mmCIF file of C-alpha atoms and ligand atoms in Angstrom:
data_model
loop_
_atom_site.group_PDB
_atom_site.id
_atom_site.type_symbol
_atom_site.label_atom_id
_atom_site.label_comp_id
_atom_site.label_asym_id
_atom_site.label_seq_id
_atom_site.Cartn_x
_atom_site.Cartn_y
_atom_site.Cartn_z
ATOM 1 C CA GLN H 101 119.452 107.643 55.939
ATOM 2 C CA ILE H 102 120.468 105.648 59.038
ATOM 3 C CA ARG H 103 121.179 108.829 60.948
ATOM 4 C CA TYR H 104 117.713 110.112 60.019
ATOM 5 C CA GLN H 105 116.102 106.884 61.249
ATOM 6 C CA VAL H 106 118.002 107.103 64.549
ATOM 7 C CA TYR H 107 116.885 110.708 64.865
ATOM 8 C CA GLN H 108 113.256 109.709 64.234
ATOM 9 C CA GLN H 109 113.503 106.906 66.796
ATOM 10 C CA GLU H 110 114.983 109.306 69.361
ATOM 11 C CA LYS H 111 112.156 111.730 68.709
ATOM 12 C CA VAL H 112 109.580 108.967 69.271
ATOM 13 C CA LEU H 113 111.327 107.956 72.493
ATOM 14 C CA MET H 114 111.481 111.555 73.719
ATOM 15 C CA ASN H 115 107.755 111.972 73.029
ATOM 16 C CA LEU H 116 107.027 108.739 74.830
ATOM 17 C CA LEU H 117 109.075 109.741 77.862
ATOM 18 C CA HIS H 118 107.515 113.162 77.856
ATOM 19 C CA ALA H 119 103.949 111.832 77.680
ATOM 20 C CA ARG H 120 104.542 109.267 80.462
ATOM 21 C CA ASP H 121 106.287 111.883 82.643
ATOM 22 C CA VAL H 122 103.455 114.349 82.232
ATOM 23 C CA LEU H 123 100.882 111.628 82.943
ATOM 24 C CA GLN H 124 102.761 110.512 86.047
ATOM 25 C CA GLY H 125 103.140 114.037 87.381
ATOM 26 C CA THR H 126 99.634 115.273 86.763
ATOM 27 C CA SER H 127 96.719 115.392 89.182
ATOM 28 C CA LEU H 128 93.876 116.989 87.249
ATOM 29 C CA TYR H 129 92.448 115.499 84.033
ATOM 30 C CA LEU H 130 89.796 117.373 82.047
ATOM 31 C CA LEU H 131 87.195 115.677 79.851
ATOM 32 C CA LEU H 132 86.198 118.268 77.302
ATOM 33 C CA THR H 133 82.653 118.065 75.894
ATOM 34 C CA GLU H 134 81.226 120.962 73.912
ATOM 35 C CA SER H 135 77.619 120.523 75.082
ATOM 36 C CA LEU H 136 78.624 120.838 78.756
ATOM 37 C CA CYS H 137 80.643 124.005 78.297
ATOM 38 C CA HIS H 138 79.218 127.251 79.524
ATOM 39 C CA HIS H 139 81.122 129.436 77.044
ATOM 40 C CA GLY H 140 82.000 126.802 74.409
ATOM 41 C CA SER H 141 84.754 124.205 74.589
ATOM 42 C CA GLY H 142 87.496 126.421 73.069
ATOM 43 C CA PRO H 143 87.371 129.117 75.765
ATOM 44 C CA ALA H 144 86.904 126.468 78.503
ATOM 45 C CA VAL H 145 89.965 124.439 77.555
ATOM 46 C CA ARG H 146 92.162 127.488 76.909
ATOM 47 C CA ASP H 147 91.172 128.865 80.318
ATOM 48 C CA ALA H 148 91.919 125.572 82.051
ATOM 49 C CA LEU H 149 95.285 125.191 80.270
ATOM 50 C CA GLU H 150 96.237 128.712 81.246
ATOM 51 C CA ALA H 151 95.479 127.822 84.864
ATOM 52 C CA GLY H 152 97.927 124.888 84.665
ATOM 53 C CA LEU H 153 95.931 121.881 83.412
ATOM 54 C CA LYS H 154 98.202 119.209 81.847
ATOM 55 C CA ILE H 155 95.822 116.585 80.372
ATOM 56 C CA VAL H 156 92.748 117.052 78.192
ATOM 57 C CA GLN H 157 90.540 114.312 76.794
ATOM 58 C CA ILE H 158 88.240 115.219 73.935
ATOM 59 C CA ARG H 159 85.004 113.330 74.637
ATOM 60 C CA GLU H 160 82.490 113.942 71.862
ATOM 61 C CA LYS H 161 80.213 110.968 71.332
ATOM 62 C CA GLU H 162 77.966 112.610 68.727
ATOM 63 C CA MET H 163 80.324 114.849 66.736
ATOM 64 C CA PRO H 164 80.699 113.884 63.036
ATOM 65 C CA THR H 165 84.187 112.592 62.241
ATOM 66 C CA GLN H 166 85.401 115.479 60.083
ATOM 67 C CA GLU H 167 84.232 118.059 62.596
ATOM 68 C CA LEU H 168 85.877 116.061 65.366
ATOM 69 C CA ILE H 169 89.187 116.015 63.480
ATOM 70 C CA GLU H 170 89.125 119.788 62.963
ATOM 71 C CA HIS H 171 88.204 120.350 66.618
ATOM 72 C CA ALA H 172 90.925 117.963 67.798
ATOM 73 C CA LYS H 173 93.535 119.717 65.629
ATOM 74 C CA ARG H 174 92.736 123.055 67.289
ATOM 75 C CA VAL H 175 92.886 121.548 70.780
ATOM 76 C CA ARG H 176 96.156 119.834 69.759
ATOM 77 C CA GLU H 177 97.697 123.261 69.038
ATOM 78 C CA TRP H 178 96.575 124.676 72.371
ATOM 79 C CA THR H 179 97.715 121.615 74.346
ATOM 80 C CA HIS H 180 101.109 121.605 72.594
ATOM 81 C CA ALA H 181 101.598 125.275 73.406
ATOM 82 C CA ALA H 182 100.797 124.545 77.069
ATOM 83 C CA GLY H 183 102.991 121.393 77.257
ATOM 84 C CA ALA H 184 99.824 119.405 77.961
ATOM 85 C CA LEU H 185 98.736 115.959 76.754
ATOM 86 C CA LEU H 186 95.802 115.384 74.418
ATOM 87 C CA ILE H 187 93.784 112.165 74.634
ATOM 88 C CA ILE H 188 90.919 111.224 72.295
ATOM 89 C CA ASN H 189 87.931 109.287 73.594
ATOM 90 C CA ASP H 190 87.093 106.018 71.791
ATOM 91 C CA ARG H 191 88.909 106.729 68.509
ATOM 92 C CA PRO H 192 92.457 105.409 67.974
ATOM 93 C CA ASP H 193 92.193 106.474 64.316
ATOM 94 C CA ILE H 194 91.601 110.110 65.239
ATOM 95 C CA ALA H 195 94.325 109.995 67.902
ATOM 96 C CA LEU H 196 96.748 108.996 65.113
ATOM 97 C CA ALA H 197 95.363 111.485 62.583
ATOM 98 C CA VAL H 198 95.806 114.518 64.850
ATOM 99 C CA ASP H 199 98.968 113.242 66.593
ATOM 100 C CA ALA H 200 97.280 113.136 69.987
ATOM 101 C CA ASP H 201 99.187 111.572 72.892
ATOM 102 C CA GLY H 202 96.746 108.737 73.295
ATOM 103 C CA VAL H 203 93.285 107.320 73.432
ATOM 104 C CA HIS H 204 90.789 106.653 76.200
ATOM 105 C CA LEU H 205 88.650 103.519 75.937
ATOM 106 C CA GLY H 206 85.553 102.271 77.716
ATOM 107 C CA GLN H 207 84.865 98.651 78.687
ATOM 108 C CA ASP H 208 82.810 98.160 75.498
ATOM 109 C CA ASP H 209 85.102 100.016 73.089
ATOM 110 C CA PHE H 210 88.201 98.758 71.299
ATOM 111 C CA PRO H 211 90.023 96.251 73.541
ATOM 112 C CA VAL H 212 93.299 97.721 74.836
ATOM 113 C CA GLU H 213 95.359 95.014 73.106
ATOM 114 C CA GLU H 214 93.769 95.823 69.714
ATOM 115 C CA ALA H 215 94.231 99.565 70.190
ATOM 116 C CA ARG H 216 97.879 98.917 71.118
ATOM 117 C CA LYS H 217 98.386 97.139 67.777
ATOM 118 C CA MET H 218 97.201 100.268 66.003
ATOM 119 C CA LEU H 219 98.962 102.811 68.209
ATOM 120 C CA GLY H 220 102.157 101.005 69.206
ATOM 121 C CA ALA H 221 104.079 101.840 72.364
ATOM 122 C CA ARG H 222 104.211 105.517 71.390
ATOM 123 C CA LYS H 223 100.718 106.408 72.518
ATOM 124 C CA LEU H 224 99.063 106.290 75.908
ATOM 125 C CA ILE H 225 96.007 104.095 76.365
ATOM 126 C CA GLY H 226 93.570 104.771 79.187
ATOM 127 C CA LEU H 227 90.710 102.501 80.183
ATOM 128 C CA SER H 228 87.542 103.198 82.208
ATOM 129 C CA THR H 229 87.042 100.705 85.040
ATOM 130 C CA HIS H 230 84.133 100.292 87.442
ATOM 131 C CA ASN H 231 85.306 97.565 89.818
ATOM 132 C CA ILE H 232 88.541 96.071 91.078
ATOM 133 C CA ASP H 233 88.422 93.078 88.700
ATOM 134 C CA GLN H 234 88.282 95.450 85.737
ATOM 135 C CA ALA H 235 91.156 97.469 87.237
ATOM 136 C CA ARG H 236 93.323 94.332 87.582
ATOM 137 C CA GLN H 237 92.411 93.267 84.045
ATOM 138 C CA ALA H 238 93.321 96.767 82.774
ATOM 139 C CA VAL H 239 96.790 96.410 84.306
ATOM 140 C CA ARG H 240 97.235 92.993 82.640
ATOM 141 C CA SER H 241 96.062 94.358 79.282
ATOM 142 C CA GLY H 242 98.835 96.949 79.213
ATOM 143 C CA ALA H 243 96.792 100.107 79.799
ATOM 144 C CA ASP H 244 98.872 103.160 80.765
ATOM 145 C CA TYR H 245 96.312 104.589 83.166
ATOM 146 C CA ILE H 246 92.800 103.847 84.353
ATOM 147 C CA GLY H 247 89.626 105.752 85.161
ATOM 148 C CA VAL H 248 88.039 104.689 88.454
ATOM 149 C CA GLY H 249 84.365 105.419 88.772
ATOM 150 C CA PRO H 250 81.709 106.549 88.934
ATOM 151 C CA THR H 251 82.514 108.094 92.286
ATOM 152 C CA PHE H 252 79.453 110.339 92.713
ATOM 153 C CA SER H 253 76.213 110.715 90.805
ATOM 154 C CA THR H 254 76.555 112.703 87.603
ATOM 155 C CA THR H 255 74.380 113.771 84.710
ATOM 156 C CA THR H 256 77.333 113.658 82.279
ATOM 157 C CA LYS H 257 76.987 109.882 81.806
ATOM 158 C CA GLN H 258 74.178 107.450 82.639
ATOM 159 C CA PHE H 259 74.928 104.829 85.280
ATOM 160 C CA THR H 260 72.776 102.458 87.267
ATOM 161 C CA GLU H 261 75.423 101.563 89.856
ATOM 162 C CA PHE H 262 77.998 103.624 91.696
ATOM 163 C CA ALA H 263 81.454 102.412 92.490
ATOM 164 C CA GLY H 264 81.740 105.233 95.021
ATOM 165 C CA LEU H 265 84.509 106.026 97.473
ATOM 166 C CA ASP H 266 84.876 102.336 98.411
ATOM 167 C CA TYR H 267 86.171 101.540 94.934
ATOM 168 C CA ILE H 268 88.745 104.347 95.279
ATOM 169 C CA LYS H 269 89.957 102.775 98.535
ATOM 170 C CA GLU H 270 90.322 99.357 96.872
ATOM 171 C CA VAL H 271 92.314 100.821 93.983
ATOM 172 C CA ALA H 272 94.489 102.904 96.317
ATOM 173 C CA ALA H 273 95.461 99.707 98.157
ATOM 174 C CA GLU H 274 96.864 97.858 95.138
ATOM 175 C CA ILE H 275 96.996 99.630 91.780
ATOM 176 C CA THR H 276 100.310 101.268 90.920
ATOM 177 C CA LEU H 277 99.447 102.594 87.426
ATOM 178 C CA PRO H 278 98.313 106.226 87.370
ATOM 179 C CA TRP H 279 94.563 106.209 88.147
ATOM 180 C CA PHE H 280 91.911 108.893 88.065
ATOM 181 C CA PRO H 281 88.684 108.805 90.056
ATOM 182 C CA ILE H 282 85.838 110.095 87.900
ATOM 183 C CA GLY H 283 82.139 110.923 88.132
ATOM 184 C CA GLY H 284 80.505 113.943 89.730
ATOM 185 C CA ILE H 285 83.755 115.262 91.221
ATOM 186 C CA ASN H 286 83.977 118.994 91.949
ATOM 187 C CA ALA H 287 85.725 121.447 94.288
ATOM 188 C CA GLN H 288 83.113 120.763 96.990
ATOM 189 C CA ASN H 289 83.641 116.995 97.169
ATOM 190 C CA LEU H 290 87.258 116.584 95.969
ATOM 191 C CA ASN H 291 88.551 116.336 99.548
ATOM 192 C CA GLN H 292 86.480 113.163 100.098
ATOM 193 C CA VAL H 293 88.169 111.655 97.027
ATOM 194 C CA LEU H 294 91.620 112.623 98.316
ATOM 195 C CA GLU H 295 90.830 111.315 101.809
ATOM 196 C CA ALA H 296 89.862 107.970 100.256
ATOM 197 C CA GLY H 297 93.445 107.682 98.955
ATOM 198 C CA ALA H 298 93.410 109.297 95.488
ATOM 199 C CA THR H 299 96.011 111.799 94.321
ATOM 200 C CA ARG H 300 94.333 112.557 90.995
ATOM 201 C CA ALA H 301 90.853 113.098 89.509
ATOM 202 C CA ALA H 302 89.156 113.370 86.115
ATOM 203 C CA ILE H 303 86.511 116.056 85.869
ATOM 204 C CA SER H 304 84.174 117.259 83.136
ATOM 205 C CA GLY H 305 81.059 119.205 84.138
ATOM 206 C CA ALA H 306 82.579 121.055 87.097
ATOM 207 C CA ILE H 307 85.164 122.694 84.802
ATOM 208 C CA CYS H 308 83.430 122.832 81.377
ATOM 209 C CA GLY H 309 80.173 124.065 82.879
ATOM 210 C CA ALA H 310 81.765 126.629 85.190
ATOM 211 C CA GLU H 311 81.120 130.316 84.690
ATOM 212 C CA LYS H 312 84.886 130.788 85.167
ATOM 213 C CA PRO H 313 86.795 127.599 84.191
ATOM 214 C CA HIS H 314 90.138 129.291 84.975
ATOM 215 C CA GLU H 315 89.150 129.953 88.585
ATOM 216 C CA VAL H 316 87.772 126.451 89.160
ATOM 217 C CA THR H 317 90.842 124.802 87.604
ATOM 218 C CA GLN H 318 93.143 126.902 89.754
ATOM 219 C CA LYS H 319 91.167 126.048 92.883
ATOM 220 C CA LEU H 320 91.210 122.297 92.094
ATOM 221 C CA LEU H 321 94.965 122.369 91.368
ATOM 222 C CA GLU H 322 95.584 124.138 94.686
ATOM 223 C CA MET H 323 93.574 121.463 96.495
ATOM 224 C CA PHE H 324 95.698 118.709 94.920
ATOM 225 C CA ALA H 325 98.911 120.577 95.718
ATOM 226 C CA LYS H 326 97.909 120.871 99.393
ATOM 227 C CA ASN H 327 97.187 117.151 99.522
ATOM 228 C CA SER H 328 100.321 115.469 98.081
ATOM 229 C CA SER H 329 102.029 114.952 94.758
ATOM 230 C CA PRO H 330 100.778 112.221 92.435
ATOM 231 C CA SER H 331 102.766 109.013 92.813
HETATM 232 N N1 3NM C 38 83.004 108.210 82.892
HETATM 233 P P1 3NM C 38 81.537 114.664 85.318
HETATM 234 S S1 3NM C 38 81.932 108.996 85.036
HETATM 235 C C1 3NM C 38 82.681 110.107 81.322
HETATM 236 O O1 3NM C 38 82.815 106.205 85.816
HETATM 237 C C2 3NM C 38 82.539 109.483 82.644
HETATM 238 O O2 3NM C 38 83.778 105.790 83.922
HETATM 239 C C3 3NM C 38 82.748 107.830 84.130
HETATM 240 O O3 3NM C 38 81.866 113.738 84.074
HETATM 241 C C4 3NM C 38 83.137 106.510 84.661
HETATM 242 O O4 3NM C 38 82.839 115.115 85.889
HETATM 243 C C5 3NM C 38 81.919 110.065 83.728
HETATM 244 O O5 3NM C 38 80.784 115.815 84.663
HETATM 245 C C6 3NM C 38 81.330 111.440 83.785
HETATM 246 O O6 3NM C 38 80.677 113.894 86.265
HETATM 247 C C7 3NM C 38 82.385 112.456 84.180
#
């Protein structure tokens, strides 16, 4: 019995180390949304994983819960097979149900501290931030990574104000958690994001909506590799 418990604890620790290692070492983060995908979200995410993507967030604001669970289970199989992390937007309960690696929260969702009570140390918690005060607060709250945006204008989410490249520069100067610029980023403007001091980015429309998600993912990964490794 004791040996089994030790084994279970080791497994949890290994998963935790693995998830944090993958997060630390990854540059490109995909937000997967069915309605944005040119050929459906299944082909888009499989294509991107095949090209080397290592983190996928399922972001489905309107999908009914049972459908979302079934969808997340399929993406969980594909991400496992690719050694990639799976994050669920907004829903710690679904992250637990499908054994995802973590949850991504917005400023008005579950507070990080409350989500941590549900998920424990085992799961990653990401938080969207839109200014440096929110970024500092995210660090204090115990988030594992932060989103930093919106960088450029985007139709994927409605915003009235843009944090822009200046916010990236502020974060680059002081935040040591893994952080991902987000909002309207694509292969045409990624270099501006990298020049502002980022080593990572989170992207939805430019990959999901691409005619060839594999090609775009490969191109983005090459651009990151030419820049520098995530630190
Ligand atoms: N969050 P795309 S910007 C979901 O700034 C989301 O927190 C943002 O999609 C933030 O790559 C954004 O298609 C949209 O612009 C990201």
